[in-house]
PDB file of C-alpha atoms in Angstrom:
ATOM      1  CA  GLN A 312      12.784  -6.413   1.849  1.00 60.00           C
ATOM      2  CA  SER A 313      10.405  -6.561  -1.134  1.00 76.00           C
ATOM      3  CA  VAL A 314       9.660 -10.123  -2.182  1.00 88.00           C
ATOM      4  CA  LEU A 315       8.066  -9.067  -5.458  1.00 97.00           C
ATOM      5  CA  THR A 316      10.518  -7.864  -8.116  1.00 97.00           C
ATOM      6  CA  GLN A 317       9.727  -5.214 -10.714  1.00 98.00           C
ATOM      7  CA  PRO A 318      11.938  -3.467 -13.286  1.00 98.00           C
ATOM      8  CA  PRO A 319      13.121  -0.106 -11.922  1.00 97.00           C
ATOM      9  CA  SER A 320      11.913   1.778 -14.968  1.00 97.00           C
ATOM     10  CA  VAL A 321      10.101   1.487 -18.272  1.00 98.00           C
ATOM     11  CA  SER A 322       9.481   4.143 -20.888  1.00 97.00           C
ATOM     12  CA  GLY A 323       7.507   4.664 -24.053  1.00 96.00           C
ATOM     13  CA  ALA A 324       6.256   7.270 -26.434  1.00 97.00           C
ATOM     14  CA  PRO A 325       2.678   8.532 -26.282  1.00 97.00           C
ATOM     15  CA  GLY A 326       0.320   5.994 -27.783  1.00 97.00           C
ATOM     16  CA  GLN A 327       2.655   3.051 -27.300  1.00 97.00           C
ATOM     17  CA  ARG A 328       2.046  -0.044 -25.184  1.00 97.00           C
ATOM     18  CA  VAL A 329       4.244  -0.696 -22.179  1.00 98.00           C
ATOM     19  CA  THR A 330       4.247  -3.599 -19.750  1.00 98.00           C
ATOM     20  CA  ILE A 331       5.514  -3.895 -16.187  1.00 98.00           C
ATOM     21  CA  SER A 332       6.403  -7.305 -14.809  1.00 98.00           C
ATOM     22  CA  CYS A 333       6.050  -8.416 -11.199  1.00 98.00           C
ATOM     23  CA  THR A 334       7.981 -11.560 -10.314  1.00 98.00           C
ATOM     24  CA  GLY A 335       7.152 -13.444  -7.152  1.00 97.00           C
ATOM     25  CA  SER A 336       7.402 -17.001  -5.890  1.00 96.00           C
ATOM     26  CA  THR A 337       5.411 -20.033  -4.853  1.00 96.00           C
ATOM     27  CA  SER A 338       4.635 -18.439  -1.492  1.00 96.00           C
ATOM     28  CA  ASN A 339       2.790 -15.465  -2.969  1.00 96.00           C
ATOM     29  CA  ILE A 340       1.711 -15.087  -6.595  1.00 96.00           C
ATOM     30  CA  GLY A 341       2.394 -18.737  -7.358  1.00 96.00           C
ATOM     31  CA  ALA A 342       0.306 -19.811  -4.367  1.00 96.00           C
ATOM     32  CA  GLY A 343      -2.774 -18.424  -6.079  1.00 95.00           C
ATOM     33  CA  TYR A 344      -3.109 -15.101  -4.296  1.00 95.00           C
ATOM     34  CA  ASP A 345      -4.485 -12.160  -6.199  1.00 94.00           C
ATOM     35  CA  VAL A 346      -2.164  -9.473  -7.543  1.00 97.00           C
ATOM     36  CA  ASN A 347      -3.142  -5.840  -7.236  1.00 98.00           C
ATOM     37  CA  TRP A 348      -1.552  -2.790  -8.841  1.00 98.00           C
ATOM     38  CA  TYR A 349      -1.229   0.784  -7.610  1.00 98.00           C
ATOM     39  CA  GLN A 350      -0.357   4.023  -9.361  1.00 98.00           C
ATOM     40  CA  GLN A 351       1.465   6.699  -7.391  1.00 98.00           C
ATOM     41  CA  LEU A 352       1.638  10.122  -8.977  1.00 97.00           C
ATOM     42  CA  PRO A 353       4.413  12.408  -7.691  1.00 93.00           C
ATOM     43  CA  GLY A 354       3.728  13.689  -4.191  1.00 93.00           C
ATOM     44  CA  THR A 355       0.488  11.773  -3.760  1.00 97.00           C
ATOM     45  CA  ALA A 356      -0.763   8.631  -2.070  1.00 98.00           C
ATOM     46  CA  PRO A 357      -0.918   5.404  -4.069  1.00 98.00           C
ATOM     47  CA  LYS A 358      -4.192   4.717  -5.860  1.00 98.00           C
ATOM     48  CA  LEU A 359      -5.659   1.271  -6.533  1.00 98.00           C
ATOM     49  CA  LEU A 360      -5.410   0.658 -10.268  1.00 98.00           C
ATOM     50  CA  ILE A 361      -6.072  -3.070 -10.722  1.00 97.00           C
ATOM     51  CA  TYR A 362      -7.415  -5.575  -8.204  1.00 96.00           C
ATOM     52  CA  GLY A 363      -7.996  -9.295  -8.341  1.00 95.00           C
ATOM     53  CA  ILE A 364      -5.363  -9.651 -11.081  1.00 88.00           C
ATOM     54  CA  SER A 365      -7.369  -7.932 -13.818  1.00 93.00           C
ATOM     55  CA  ASP A 366     -10.325  -5.943 -12.489  1.00 95.00           C
ATOM     56  CA  ARG A 367     -10.452  -2.161 -12.636  1.00 96.00           C
ATOM     57  CA  PRO A 368     -12.079   0.018  -9.959  1.00 95.00           C
ATOM     58  CA  SER A 369     -14.662   2.457 -11.218  1.00 94.00           C
ATOM     59  CA  GLY A 370     -13.023   5.370 -13.007  1.00 95.00           C
ATOM     60  CA  VAL A 371      -9.808   3.607 -14.030  1.00 97.00           C
ATOM     61  CA  PRO A 372      -9.335   3.845 -17.808  1.00 96.00           C
ATOM     62  CA  VAL A 373      -9.611   0.660 -19.862  1.00 96.00           C
ATOM     63  CA  ARG A 374      -6.087   1.192 -21.209  1.00 97.00           C
ATOM     64  CA  PHE A 375      -4.823  -0.327 -17.933  1.00 97.00           C
ATOM     65  CA  SER A 376      -4.988  -4.129 -17.794  1.00 97.00           C
ATOM     66  CA  GLY A 377      -3.541  -6.864 -15.623  1.00 97.00           C
ATOM     67  CA  SER A 378      -2.646 -10.501 -16.072  1.00 96.00           C
ATOM     68  CA  LYS A 379      -0.969 -13.343 -14.205  1.00 96.00           C
ATOM     69  CA  SER A 380       0.910 -16.489 -15.144  1.00 95.00           C
ATOM     70  CA  GLY A 381       2.584 -18.844 -12.724  1.00 96.00           C
ATOM     71  CA  THR A 382       4.673 -16.890 -10.232  1.00 96.00           C
ATOM     72  CA  SER A 383       4.525 -13.613 -12.180  1.00 97.00           C
ATOM     73  CA  ALA A 384       2.040 -10.903 -13.050  1.00 98.00           C
ATOM     74  CA  SER A 385       2.021  -8.017 -15.497  1.00 98.00           C
ATOM     75  CA  LEU A 386       0.459  -4.611 -15.860  1.00 98.00           C
ATOM     76  CA  ALA A 387      -0.048  -3.298 -19.376  1.00 98.00           C
ATOM     77  CA  ILE A 388      -0.737   0.278 -20.372  1.00 97.00           C
ATOM     78  CA  THR A 389      -2.097   0.455 -23.908  1.00 97.00           C
ATOM     79  CA  GLY A 390      -2.082   3.852 -25.570  1.00 95.00           C
ATOM     80  CA  LEU A 391       0.348   5.501 -23.165  1.00 97.00           C
ATOM     81  CA  GLN A 392      -0.540   9.052 -22.168  1.00 97.00           C
ATOM     82  CA  ALA A 393       1.501  11.816 -20.543  1.00 96.00           C
ATOM     83  CA  GLU A 394      -0.647  11.597 -17.408  1.00 96.00           C
ATOM     84  CA  ASP A 395       0.430   7.969 -16.934  1.00 97.00           C
ATOM     85  CA  GLU A 396       3.913   9.084 -15.893  1.00 97.00           C
ATOM     86  CA  ALA A 397       4.089   7.763 -12.331  1.00 97.00           C
ATOM     87  CA  ASP A 398       5.414   5.001 -10.094  1.00 98.00           C
ATOM     88  CA  TYR A 399       3.610   1.665 -10.226  1.00 98.00           C
ATOM     89  CA  TYR A 400       3.613  -1.038  -7.540  1.00 98.00           C
ATOM     90  CA  CYS A 401       2.326  -4.598  -7.545  1.00 98.00           C
ATOM     91  CA  GLN A 402       1.055  -6.174  -4.308  1.00 98.00           C
ATOM     92  CA  SER A 403       0.017  -9.617  -3.149  1.00 97.00           C
ATOM     93  CA  TYR A 404      -0.130 -11.800  -0.041  1.00 97.00           C
ATOM     94  CA  ASP A 405       2.717 -14.022   1.113  1.00 96.00           C
ATOM     95  CA  THR A 406       2.084 -17.180   3.117  1.00 95.00           C
ATOM     96  CA  SER A 407       5.607 -17.501   4.482  1.00 93.00           C
ATOM     97  CA  LEU A 408       5.458 -13.958   5.861  1.00 91.00           C
ATOM     98  CA  SER A 409       1.764 -14.212   6.734  1.00 92.00           C
ATOM     99  CA  GLY A 410       1.242 -10.713   5.423  1.00 94.00           C
ATOM    100  CA  TYR A 411       0.927  -8.453   2.441  1.00 97.00           C
ATOM    101  CA  VAL A 412       3.910  -7.684   0.246  1.00 97.00           C
ATOM    102  CA  PHE A 413       4.675  -5.021  -2.330  1.00 97.00           C
ATOM    103  CA  GLY A 414       6.783  -4.992  -5.435  1.00 98.00           C
ATOM    104  CA  THR A 415       9.938  -2.929  -5.694  1.00 97.00           C
ATOM    105  CA  GLY A 416       8.179  -0.343  -7.836  1.00 97.00           C
ATOM    106  CA  THR A 417       8.544   0.782 -11.447  1.00 98.00           C
ATOM    107  CA  LYS A 418       8.842   4.336 -12.716  1.00 98.00           C
ATOM    108  CA  VAL A 419       7.046   4.863 -16.006  1.00 98.00           C
ATOM    109  CA  THR A 420       8.377   7.676 -18.165  1.00 97.00           C
ATOM    110  CA  VAL A 421       6.502   9.031 -21.165  1.00 96.00           C
ATOM    111  CA  LEU A 422       9.025  10.138 -23.763  1.00 95.00           C
TER     112      LEU A 422
ATOM    113  CA  GLN B1183     -17.112   7.817  -0.518  1.00 91.00           C
ATOM    114  CA  VAL B1184     -14.871   6.550   2.262  1.00 96.00           C
ATOM    115  CA  GLN B1185     -12.157   8.985   3.328  1.00 97.00           C
ATOM    116  CA  LEU B1186      -9.187   8.392   5.625  1.00 98.00           C
ATOM    117  CA  GLN B1187      -7.072  10.998   7.386  1.00 98.00           C
ATOM    118  CA  GLU B1188      -3.840  10.388   9.272  1.00 98.00           C
ATOM    119  CA  SER B1189      -2.921  12.573  12.230  1.00 98.00           C
ATOM    120  CA  GLY B1190      -0.039  12.758  14.677  1.00 97.00           C
ATOM    121  CA  PRO B1191       3.349  14.352  15.311  1.00 96.00           C
ATOM    122  CA  GLY B1192       5.555  14.991  12.309  1.00 96.00           C
ATOM    123  CA  LEU B1193       8.745  14.819  14.355  1.00 98.00           C
ATOM    124  CA  VAL B1194       9.760  12.083  16.788  1.00 98.00           C
ATOM    125  CA  LYS B1195      13.027  11.767  18.676  1.00 98.00           C
ATOM    126  CA  PRO B1196      15.185   8.646  18.333  1.00 97.00           C
ATOM    127  CA  SER B1197      14.320   5.858  20.809  1.00 97.00           C
ATOM    128  CA  GLU B1198      10.861   7.348  21.423  1.00 98.00           C
ATOM    129  CA  THR B1199       7.465   6.113  20.252  1.00 98.00           C
ATOM    130  CA  LEU B1200       5.769   7.116  17.016  1.00 98.00           C
ATOM    131  CA  SER B1201       1.991   7.404  17.405  1.00 98.00           C
ATOM    132  CA  LEU B1202      -0.463   8.012  14.577  1.00 98.00           C
ATOM    133  CA  THR B1203      -4.245   7.878  14.298  1.00 98.00           C
ATOM    134  CA  CYS B1204      -6.340   7.298  11.206  1.00 98.00           C
ATOM    135  CA  THR B1205      -9.863   8.693  11.191  1.00 98.00           C
ATOM    136  CA  VAL B1206     -12.354   7.072   8.834  1.00 98.00           C
ATOM    137  CA  SER B1207     -15.265   9.107   7.482  1.00 97.00           C
ATOM    138  CA  GLY B1208     -17.981   8.446   4.935  1.00 96.00           C
ATOM    139  CA  GLY B1209     -18.396   4.860   6.075  1.00 94.00           C
ATOM    140  CA  SER B1210     -18.199   2.570   9.076  1.00 94.00           C
ATOM    141  CA  ILE B1211     -15.001   1.005  10.310  1.00 96.00           C
ATOM    142  CA  SER B1212     -16.986  -2.171  10.982  1.00 95.00           C
ATOM    143  CA  ASN B1213     -16.681  -5.313   8.892  1.00 93.00           C
ATOM    144  CA  TYR B1214     -13.370  -4.358   7.296  1.00 96.00           C
ATOM    145  CA  TYR B1215      -9.660  -4.799   7.865  1.00 97.00           C
ATOM    146  CA  TRP B1216      -7.599  -1.612   8.059  1.00 98.00           C
ATOM    147  CA  THR B1217      -3.895  -1.249   7.454  1.00 98.00           C
ATOM    148  CA  TRP B1218      -0.823   0.933   7.927  1.00 98.00           C
ATOM    149  CA  ILE B1219       1.748   1.228   5.150  1.00 98.00           C
ATOM    150  CA  ARG B1220       4.885   3.354   5.048  1.00 98.00           C
ATOM    151  CA  GLN B1221       7.227   4.735   2.416  1.00 98.00           C
ATOM    152  CA  PRO B1222      10.701   6.084   3.227  1.00 97.00           C
ATOM    153  CA  PRO B1223      11.635   9.135   1.152  1.00 97.00           C
ATOM    154  CA  GLY B1224      12.472   8.093  -2.392  1.00 95.00           C
ATOM    155  CA  LYS B1225      11.821   4.409  -1.672  1.00 96.00           C
ATOM    156  CA  GLY B1226       9.091   1.821  -2.070  1.00 96.00           C
ATOM    157  CA  LEU B1227       6.045   0.820  -0.052  1.00 97.00           C
ATOM    158  CA  GLU B1228       6.238  -1.336   3.076  1.00 97.00           C
ATOM    159  CA  TYR B1229       3.304  -3.071   4.770  1.00 97.00           C
ATOM    160  CA  ILE B1230       3.391  -2.470   8.542  1.00 98.00           C
ATOM    161  CA  GLY B1231       0.337  -4.405   9.694  1.00 97.00           C
ATOM    162  CA  ASP B1232      -3.430  -4.537   9.741  1.00 97.00           C
ATOM    163  CA  ILE B1233      -6.355  -4.812  12.134  1.00 97.00           C
ATOM    164  CA  TYR B1234      -9.909  -6.115  11.854  1.00 97.00           C
ATOM    165  CA  TYR B1235     -12.620  -3.950  13.381  1.00 96.00           C
ATOM    166  CA  SER B1236     -13.008  -6.591  16.082  1.00 95.00           C
ATOM    167  CA  GLY B1237      -9.400  -6.027  17.132  1.00 94.00           C
ATOM    168  CA  SER B1238      -7.484  -8.981  15.680  1.00 96.00           C
ATOM    169  CA  THR B1239      -4.129  -7.962  14.225  1.00 97.00           C
ATOM    170  CA  ASN B1240      -1.424  -9.041  11.811  1.00 96.00           C
ATOM    171  CA  TYR B1241       2.037  -7.490  11.705  1.00 97.00           C
ATOM    172  CA  ASN B1242       4.994  -7.462   9.338  1.00 95.00           C
ATOM    173  CA  PRO B1243       7.500  -9.880  10.932  1.00 94.00           C
ATOM    174  CA  SER B1244      10.303  -7.352  10.458  1.00 94.00           C
ATOM    175  CA  LEU B1245       8.469  -4.810  12.636  1.00 96.00           C
ATOM    176  CA  LYS B1246       6.385  -7.063  14.880  1.00 96.00           C
ATOM    177  CA  SER B1247       8.464  -6.563  18.025  1.00 97.00           C
ATOM    178  CA  ARG B1248       7.967  -2.781  17.898  1.00 98.00           C
ATOM    179  CA  VAL B1249       4.459  -2.322  16.462  1.00 98.00           C
ATOM    180  CA  THR B1250       1.006  -2.113  17.992  1.00 98.00           C
ATOM    181  CA  ILE B1251      -2.133  -1.387  15.974  1.00 98.00           C
ATOM    182  CA  SER B1252      -5.393  -0.743  17.807  1.00 98.00           C
ATOM    183  CA  VAL B1253      -8.962   0.186  16.859  1.00 97.00           C
ATOM    184  CA  ASP B1254     -11.574   2.495  18.374  1.00 97.00           C
ATOM    185  CA  THR B1255     -14.887   1.656  16.736  1.00 95.00           C
ATOM    186  CA  SER B1256     -16.813   4.262  18.711  1.00 95.00           C
ATOM    187  CA  ASN B1257     -14.797   7.019  17.053  1.00 96.00           C
ATOM    188  CA  ASN B1258     -14.260   5.248  13.720  1.00 96.00           C
ATOM    189  CA  GLN B1259     -10.494   5.362  14.207  1.00 97.00           C
ATOM    190  CA  PHE B1260      -7.541   3.035  14.283  1.00 98.00           C
ATOM    191  CA  SER B1261      -4.052   3.784  15.501  1.00 98.00           C
ATOM    192  CA  LEU B1262      -0.396   2.878  15.070  1.00 98.00           C
ATOM    193  CA  ARG B1263       2.313   2.837  17.698  1.00 98.00           C
ATOM    194  CA  LEU B1264       5.922   2.117  16.738  1.00 98.00           C
ATOM    195  CA  ASN B1265       8.398   2.156  19.587  1.00 97.00           C
ATOM    196  CA  SER B1266      12.163   2.556  19.795  1.00 97.00           C
ATOM    197  CA  VAL B1267      12.276   4.497  16.539  1.00 98.00           C
ATOM    198  CA  THR B1268      15.463   5.287  14.628  1.00 98.00           C
ATOM    199  CA  ALA B1269      16.228   7.368  11.557  1.00 98.00           C
ATOM    200  CA  ALA B1270      15.330   4.321   9.464  1.00 97.00           C
ATOM    201  CA  ASP B1271      11.699   4.796  10.517  1.00 98.00           C
ATOM    202  CA  THR B1272      11.533   8.202   8.817  1.00 98.00           C
ATOM    203  CA  ALA B1273       8.833   7.795   6.201  1.00 98.00           C
ATOM    204  CA  ALA B1274       5.461   8.846   4.887  1.00 98.00           C
ATOM    205  CA  TYR B1275       2.898   6.792   6.798  1.00 98.00           C
ATOM    206  CA  TYR B1276      -0.374   5.881   5.084  1.00 98.00           C
ATOM    207  CA  CYS B1277      -3.522   4.305   6.435  1.00 98.00           C
ATOM    208  CA  ALA B1278      -5.785   2.382   4.084  1.00 98.00           C
ATOM    209  CA  ARG B1279      -8.812   0.092   3.948  1.00 98.00           C
ATOM    210  CA  VAL B1280      -8.323  -3.547   3.059  1.00 97.00           C
ATOM    211  CA  ARG B1281     -10.883  -5.089   0.715  1.00 95.00           C
ATOM    212  CA  VAL B1282     -10.488  -8.563  -0.747  1.00 92.00           C
ATOM    213  CA  GLY B1283      -6.741  -8.408  -0.292  1.00 94.00           C
ATOM    214  CA  SER B1284      -6.280  -4.999  -1.910  1.00 97.00           C
ATOM    215  CA  PHE B1285      -6.043  -1.525  -0.457  1.00 97.00           C
ATOM    216  CA  ASP B1286      -8.923   0.387  -2.001  1.00 96.00           C
ATOM    217  CA  PHE B1287      -9.059   3.661  -0.070  1.00 97.00           C
ATOM    218  CA  TRP B1288      -5.992   5.501   1.208  1.00 98.00           C
ATOM    219  CA  GLY B1289      -5.300   8.484   3.399  1.00 98.00           C
ATOM    220  CA  GLN B1290      -3.190  11.288   1.984  1.00 98.00           C
ATOM    221  CA  GLY B1291      -0.256  10.218   4.140  1.00 98.00           C
ATOM    222  CA  THR B1292       1.738  11.968   6.817  1.00 98.00           C
ATOM    223  CA  LEU B1293       5.504  12.414   6.880  1.00 98.00           C
ATOM    224  CA  VAL B1294       7.137  11.422  10.143  1.00 98.00           C
ATOM    225  CA  THR B1295      10.766  12.397  10.648  1.00 98.00           C
ATOM    226  CA  VAL B1296      12.873  10.765  13.335  1.00 98.00           C
ATOM    227  CA  SER B1297      15.477  13.237  14.517  1.00 97.00           C
ATOM    228  CA  SER B1298      16.782  14.766  17.704  1.00 95.00           C
TER     229      SER B1298
END
């Protein structure tokens, strides 16, 4: 029942730049709500990676960046590293559901 | 550093009630919203609901008829009850803190299996 759509998978070689899109609608991202991103390493709980569209919590490497335009948002990983292989989820708030919503999730593979 | 820890039965029978508690340490439960999120095996994340320390709640419309989230400020805990469970409720259940619309601290998660 995810209302935010992400590509199922993206891949890249070490050092490359990859981007993950998060497509929403006028009731969530397009309504002006912040987009947050989470990284989930295998077998672990999700970890906040980006909040408020583009801010990084303390300790998150600068190679992770976020952006937003209209009803979509993106997460970019610049200088891909082997340790970045994980699942990534976007998250926002939806006014029609009156609650938080997650993206469908994207698996990042480092070739 | 705020830490969260989920606790409760790992196995629940169909039609019964799933009950989990999240204990918050390293900080007060006051002045924040707290949330439950679940993840079926091999699938994505689903928001269940949240509660303010004062007790006001919000629930995912798809689960609202079966969910109750409560808070116990004296013990720095909040809890989840999900009734009439089926196999579709089998998932890892996470508790987390809500801050400015994001979930900044998470518990490690607990797997709950619904099976007879």
